[in-house]
Amino acid sequence: MTTSSPLEPDVAARLKRDGDGLVAAVVQDEATRDVLMVGWMDDEALHRTLTSGRVTFWSRSRGEYWRKGDTSGHAQYVRSVRLDCDGDALLVRVDQIGAACHTGAWSCFATELPAVQLPADQRSARQAPEARS
Amino acid sequence: MTTSSPLEPDVAARLKRDGDGLVAAVVQDEATRDVLMVGWMDDEALHRTLTSGRVTFWSRSRGEYWRKGDTSGHAQYVRSVRLDCDGDALLVRVDQIGAACHTGAWSCFATELPAVQLPADQRSARQAPEARS
């Protein structure tokens, strides 16, 4: 990680980094709108992502920059990058080449956990303000 | 945060928590497939989300559990919960009531950053293995 970031100052000022200087980056496929993976970016990884057209992460486990696809060929070409309201997460929409997951799966979110779904008649009567009239 | 989690042991064993005991939770709207927000869950927040049908986060800024919609009315009803390949992120698909963002915006990802898009002819010739023949 760098101490002097090349990231534009107005973007850098909006980031709320964790204790390791990172923000979460959610990657979504532009065509299918599937959520493919979550990676981590520091200022330099975000700078490279914004300026090169290819998604670059900081690997927390390996402690190095990692440009998606350099090893696997499964590149992510940037379509848009959005920052969330409190500055601690990014949404990166991409054209995904091949599988996003290192396991070979299209998405890293392959494991479904058992979860209760409330039926409609057990959902709260409380509605969003705009739904009240 | 709790030390003895009521989360099912096989699920708890798969989580790779950060230094604060948290994993990132990406929330996606089931109908539109828009990515709405990223929140944070410890074991207890995930347990509540899986068993109650309502999305519950751990608030890093306030240091408390936070069931989406209890203040705003903008509840998130769980449709599915998926864990990623390395256990540090969740994808929660929901029926979103009203706006997901505390600003009143539908999605928290309202700020688009300037990003380069590589035109097709500048994309690498390297293809995914399955695209080679």
CSV table of C-alpha atoms in Angstrom, one decimal:
chain,number,residue,atom,x,y,z
A,1,MET,CA,0.0,0.0,0.0
A,2,THR,CA,1.2,3.5,-0.7
A,3,THR,CA,1.3,6.5,1.6
A,4,SER,CA,1.1,9.1,-1.2
A,5,SER,CA,-1.9,8.1,-3.3
A,6,PRO,CA,-2.3,9.1,-6.9
A,7,LEU,CA,-6.0,8.9,-6.5
A,8,GLU,CA,-7.8,12.2,-7.2
A,9,PRO,CA,-8.0,14.1,-3.9
A,10,ASP,CA,-11.8,14.6,-4.1
A,11,VAL,CA,-12.3,10.8,-4.5
A,12,ALA,CA,-9.7,10.0,-1.8
A,13,ALA,CA,-11.4,12.4,0.6
A,14,ARG,CA,-14.7,10.5,0.3
A,15,LEU,CA,-13.3,7.0,1.2
A,16,LYS,CA,-13.8,5.6,4.6
A,17,ARG,CA,-11.1,3.0,4.8
A,18,ASP,CA,-11.0,0.2,7.4
A,19,GLY,CA,-8.0,-0.3,9.8
A,20,ASP,CA,-6.0,-1.8,6.9
A,21,GLY,CA,-6.7,1.1,4.5
A,22,LEU,CA,-9.2,-0.9,2.5
A,23,VAL,CA,-12.8,-0.5,1.2
A,24,ALA,CA,-15.0,-3.4,0.0
A,25,ALA,CA,-15.5,-3.7,-3.8
A,26,VAL,CA,-18.6,-5.5,-5.0
A,27,VAL,CA,-18.3,-6.7,-8.6
A,28,GLN,CA,-21.4,-7.1,-10.6
A,29,ASP,CA,-21.7,-8.4,-14.2
A,30,GLU,CA,-23.1,-5.7,-16.4
A,31,ALA,CA,-25.0,-8.0,-18.7
A,32,THR,CA,-26.6,-10.5,-16.3
A,33,ARG,CA,-26.5,-8.2,-13.2
A,34,ASP,CA,-25.2,-11.2,-11.2
A,35,VAL,CA,-23.1,-10.3,-8.2
A,36,LEU,CA,-19.9,-12.1,-8.9
A,37,MET,CA,-17.5,-11.5,-6.0
A,38,VAL,CA,-16.3,-9.1,-3.3
A,39,GLY,CA,-12.7,-7.9,-3.3
A,40,TRP,CA,-10.8,-5.3,-1.4
A,41,MET,CA,-9.2,-2.1,-2.7
A,42,ASP,CA,-6.8,0.5,-1.2
A,43,ASP,CA,-6.3,3.9,-2.9
A,44,GLU,CA,-3.8,2.5,-5.3
A,45,ALA,CA,-6.0,-0.4,-6.4
A,46,LEU,CA,-8.9,1.9,-6.9
A,47,HIS,CA,-6.7,4.3,-8.9
A,48,ARG,CA,-5.6,1.5,-11.2
A,49,THR,CA,-9.2,0.3,-11.6
A,50,LEU,CA,-10.4,3.8,-12.5
A,51,THR,CA,-7.6,4.6,-14.9
A,52,SER,CA,-6.8,1.3,-16.7
A,53,GLY,CA,-10.2,-0.2,-17.5
A,54,ARG,CA,-9.3,-3.4,-15.6
A,55,VAL,CA,-10.3,-4.3,-12.1
A,56,THR,CA,-7.4,-4.5,-9.6
A,57,PHE,CA,-7.7,-5.6,-6.0
A,58,TRP,CA,-5.5,-5.7,-2.9
A,59,SER,CA,-5.2,-9.3,-1.8
A,60,ARG,CA,-5.5,-9.4,2.0
A,61,SER,CA,-4.2,-13.0,2.1
A,62,ARG,CA,-1.2,-12.5,-0.2
A,63,GLY,CA,-0.5,-8.9,0.6
A,64,GLU,CA,-0.1,-7.8,-3.0
A,65,TYR,CA,-2.0,-6.1,-5.8
A,66,TRP,CA,-3.9,-8.5,-8.0
A,67,ARG,CA,-5.3,-7.6,-11.4
A,68,LYS,CA,-8.2,-9.9,-12.1
A,69,GLY,CA,-7.5,-12.2,-15.0
A,70,ASP,CA,-3.7,-11.9,-15.2
A,71,THR,CA,-3.3,-15.5,-14.0
A,72,SER,CA,-6.6,-17.0,-15.1
A,73,GLY,CA,-7.4,-15.0,-18.2
A,74,HIS,CA,-10.7,-14.2,-16.6
A,75,ALA,CA,-10.4,-10.4,-16.8
A,76,GLN,CA,-13.0,-7.9,-15.6
A,77,TYR,CA,-13.4,-4.9,-17.9
A,78,VAL,CA,-14.7,-1.9,-16.0
A,79,ARG,CA,-18.1,-0.5,-17.1
A,80,SER,CA,-18.7,1.8,-14.2
A,81,VAL,CA,-17.6,2.4,-10.6
A,82,ARG,CA,-19.9,3.8,-7.9
A,83,LEU,CA,-19.1,4.8,-4.3
A,84,ASP,CA,-21.7,4.3,-1.6
A,85,CYS,CA,-23.2,6.9,0.7
A,86,ASP,CA,-20.8,6.4,3.6
A,87,GLY,CA,-17.7,5.8,1.5
A,88,ASP,CA,-16.7,2.3,2.7
A,89,ALA,CA,-17.9,0.3,-0.3
A,90,LEU,CA,-17.6,0.4,-4.1
A,91,LEU,CA,-19.9,-1.1,-6.8
A,92,VAL,CA,-17.9,-2.1,-9.9
A,93,ARG,CA,-19.9,-3.1,-12.9
A,94,VAL,CA,-17.9,-5.1,-15.4
A,95,ASP,CA,-17.8,-7.2,-18.5
A,96,GLN,CA,-16.7,-10.5,-17.0
A,97,ILE,CA,-14.6,-12.8,-19.2
A,98,GLY,CA,-15.1,-16.4,-18.2
A,99,ALA,CA,-15.6,-17.5,-14.6
A,100,ALA,CA,-15.2,-14.9,-11.8
A,101,CYS,CA,-14.4,-17.4,-9.1
A,102,HIS,CA,-11.1,-19.2,-8.7
A,103,THR,CA,-13.0,-22.4,-8.3
A,104,GLY,CA,-14.2,-22.1,-11.9
A,105,ALA,CA,-17.7,-21.1,-10.9
A,106,TRP,CA,-19.3,-18.1,-12.6
A,107,SER,CA,-19.9,-16.4,-9.3
A,108,CYS,CA,-18.1,-16.7,-5.9
A,109,PHE,CA,-21.5,-16.8,-4.2
A,110,ALA,CA,-22.1,-20.5,-4.9
A,111,THR,CA,-23.1,-21.7,-1.4
A,112,GLU,CA,-26.7,-21.0,-0.4
A,113,LEU,CA,-27.4,-21.0,3.3
A,114,PRO,CA,-30.7,-22.2,4.8
A,115,ALA,CA,-32.8,-19.0,5.4
A,116,VAL,CA,-36.4,-18.4,6.5
A,117,GLN,CA,-38.5,-16.5,4.0
A,118,LEU,CA,-41.5,-14.7,5.6
A,119,PRO,CA,-44.7,-15.3,3.7
A,120,ALA,CA,-46.5,-12.2,2.5
A,121,ASP,CA,-49.1,-12.4,5.3
A,122,GLN,CA,-46.5,-12.4,8.0
A,123,ARG,CA,-44.7,-9.3,6.7
A,124,SER,CA,-45.2,-6.2,8.7
A,125,ALA,CA,-48.1,-3.9,7.8
A,126,ARG,CA,-45.7,-1.1,8.2
A,127,GLN,CA,-44.9,0.3,4.8
A,128,ALA,CA,-42.4,2.7,3.4
A,129,PRO,CA,-43.6,6.3,3.7
A,130,GLU,CA,-44.1,6.7,0.0
A,131,ALA,CA,-46.4,3.6,0.0
A,132,ARG,CA,-48.7,5.2,2.5
A,133,SER,CA,-51.4,7.5,1.1
B,1,MET,CA,-21.1,-9.2,19.6
B,2,THR,CA,-21.5,-12.6,21.3
B,3,THR,CA,-18.8,-15.1,22.2
B,4,SER,CA,-21.1,-18.1,22.0
B,5,SER,CA,-22.9,-17.9,18.7
B,6,PRO,CA,-26.3,-19.5,18.1
B,7,LEU,CA,-25.3,-19.8,14.4
B,8,GLU,CA,-25.3,-23.4,13.1
B,9,PRO,CA,-21.8,-24.8,13.7
B,10,ASP,CA,-21.2,-25.8,10.0
B,11,VAL,CA,-22.1,-22.3,8.9
B,12,ALA,CA,-20.0,-20.6,11.6
B,13,ALA,CA,-17.1,-22.8,10.7
B,14,ARG,CA,-17.1,-21.5,7.1
B,15,LEU,CA,-17.0,-17.8,8.0
B,16,LYS,CA,-13.7,-15.9,7.7
B,17,ARG,CA,-14.3,-12.9,9.9
B,18,ASP,CA,-12.2,-9.8,10.0
B,19,GLY,CA,-10.4,-8.5,13.0
B,20,ASP,CA,-13.7,-7.2,14.4
B,21,GLY,CA,-15.5,-10.5,13.9
B,22,LEU,CA,-17.4,-9.3,10.8
B,23,VAL,CA,-18.1,-10.3,7.3
B,24,ALA,CA,-19.4,-8.0,4.5
B,25,ALA,CA,-23.0,-8.5,3.4
B,26,VAL,CA,-24.0,-7.3,0.0
B,27,VAL,CA,-27.7,-6.7,-0.4
B,28,GLN,CA,-29.3,-7.1,-3.8
B,29,ASP,CA,-32.9,-6.4,-4.7
B,30,GLU,CA,-34.6,-9.7,-5.9
B,31,ALA,CA,-36.8,-8.0,-8.5
B,32,THR,CA,-34.6,-5.4,-10.1
B,33,ARG,CA,-31.2,-7.1,-9.3
B,34,ASP,CA,-29.9,-3.7,-8.3
B,35,VAL,CA,-27.1,-3.8,-5.6
B,36,LEU,CA,-28.6,-1.7,-2.8
B,37,MET,CA,-26.0,-1.5,-0.1
B,38,VAL,CA,-23.2,-3.2,1.8
B,39,GLY,CA,-23.6,-3.8,5.5
B,40,TRP,CA,-21.7,-5.9,8.1
B,41,MET,CA,-22.7,-9.0,10.0
B,42,ASP,CA,-21.2,-10.8,12.9
B,43,ASP,CA,-22.4,-14.4,13.8
B,44,GLU,CA,-25.4,-13.1,15.7
B,45,ALA,CA,-26.6,-10.7,13.0
B,46,LEU,CA,-26.3,-13.5,10.4
B,47,HIS,CA,-28.2,-15.9,12.7
B,48,ARG,CA,-31.0,-13.3,13.1
B,49,THR,CA,-31.1,-12.7,9.3
B,50,LEU,CA,-31.2,-16.4,8.5
B,51,THR,CA,-33.9,-17.2,11.1
B,52,SER,CA,-36.2,-14.2,11.1
B,53,GLY,CA,-36.7,-13.4,7.5
B,54,ARG,CA,-35.5,-9.8,8.1
B,55,VAL,CA,-32.1,-8.5,7.4
B,56,THR,CA,-30.1,-7.5,10.5
B,57,PHE,CA,-26.7,-5.9,10.5
B,58,TRP,CA,-24.0,-5.0,13.0
B,59,SER,CA,-23.4,-1.2,12.9
B,60,ARG,CA,-19.7,-0.5,13.0
B,61,SER,CA,-20.3,3.2,13.7
B,62,ARG,CA,-22.9,2.8,16.4
B,63,GLY,CA,-21.7,-0.5,17.8
B,64,GLU,CA,-25.1,-2.1,17.9
B,65,TYR,CA,-27.4,-4.5,16.0
B,66,TRP,CA,-29.6,-2.8,13.5
B,67,ARG,CA,-32.6,-4.4,11.8
B,68,LYS,CA,-33.1,-2.7,8.5
B,69,GLY,CA,-36.4,-0.8,8.4
B,70,ASP,CA,-37.1,-0.6,12.2
B,71,THR,CA,-36.6,3.1,12.1
B,72,SER,CA,-37.3,4.0,8.5
B,73,GLY,CA,-40.0,1.4,7.7
B,74,HIS,CA,-37.8,0.4,4.8
B,75,ALA,CA,-37.5,-3.3,5.6
B,76,GLN,CA,-35.6,-5.9,3.7
B,77,TYR,CA,-37.3,-9.3,3.5
B,78,VAL,CA,-34.9,-12.1,2.9
B,79,ARG,CA,-35.3,-14.1,-0.3
B,80,SER,CA,-31.9,-16.0,-0.1
B,81,VAL,CA,-28.5,-15.8,1.5
B,82,ARG,CA,-25.3,-17.0,-0.1
B,83,LEU,CA,-21.8,-17.3,1.2
B,84,ASP,CA,-18.8,-16.7,-1.0
B,85,CYS,CA,-15.9,-19.2,-1.7
B,86,ASP,CA,-13.6,-17.8,0.9
B,87,GLY,CA,-16.2,-17.2,3.6
B,88,ASP,CA,-15.7,-13.4,4.0
B,89,ALA,CA,-18.7,-12.1,2.2
B,90,LEU,CA,-22.4,-12.8,2.0
B,91,LEU,CA,-24.9,-12.1,-0.8
B,92,VAL,CA,-28.4,-11.4,0.6
B,93,ARG,CA,-31.2,-11.1,-1.9
B,94,VAL,CA,-34.2,-9.3,-0.6
B,95,ASP,CA,-37.6,-7.8,-1.3
B,96,GLN,CA,-36.7,-4.1,-0.5
B,97,ILE,CA,-39.5,-2.0,0.9
B,98,GLY,CA,-39.0,1.7,-0.1
B,99,ALA,CA,-35.6,3.2,-0.3
B,100,ALA,CA,-32.5,1.2,0.8
B,101,CYS,CA,-30.4,4.2,1.6
B,102,HIS,CA,-30.7,6.5,4.6
B,103,THR,CA,-30.5,9.4,2.2
B,104,GLY,CA,-33.8,8.4,0.6
B,105,ALA,CA,-32.1,7.1,-2.5
B,106,TRP,CA,-33.1,3.6,-3.8
B,107,SER,CA,-29.5,2.4,-3.7
B,108,CYS,CA,-26.6,3.5,-1.5
B,109,PHE,CA,-24.4,3.5,-4.6
B,110,ALA,CA,-25.5,6.8,-6.0
B,111,THR,CA,-22.1,8.4,-6.7
B,112,GLU,CA,-20.5,7.4,-10.0
B,113,LEU,CA,-16.7,7.9,-10.1
B,114,PRO,CA,-15.0,8.8,-13.4
B,115,ALA,CA,-13.7,5.5,-14.8
B,116,VAL,CA,-12.0,4.6,-18.1
B,117,GLN,CA,-13.7,2.0,-20.2
B,118,LEU,CA,-11.5,0.1,-22.6
B,119,PRO,CA,-13.0,-0.1,-26.1
B,120,ALA,CA,-13.3,-3.6,-27.5
B,121,ASP,CA,-10.3,-3.3,-29.7
B,122,GLN,CA,-8.1,-2.5,-26.8
B,123,ARG,CA,-9.1,-5.4,-24.7
B,124,SER,CA,-6.6,-8.2,-24.4
B,125,ALA,CA,-6.6,-11.0,-26.9
B,126,ARG,CA,-6.2,-13.3,-24.0
B,127,GLN,CA,-9.4,-15.2,-23.5
B,128,ALA,CA,-10.8,-17.4,-20.8
B,129,PRO,CA,-9.6,-21.0,-21.2
B,130,GLU,CA,-13.1,-22.2,-22.1
B,131,ALA,CA,-13.1,-19.6,-24.9
B,132,ARG,CA,-10.0,-21.1,-26.4
B,133,SER,CA,-10.4,-24.1,-28.7
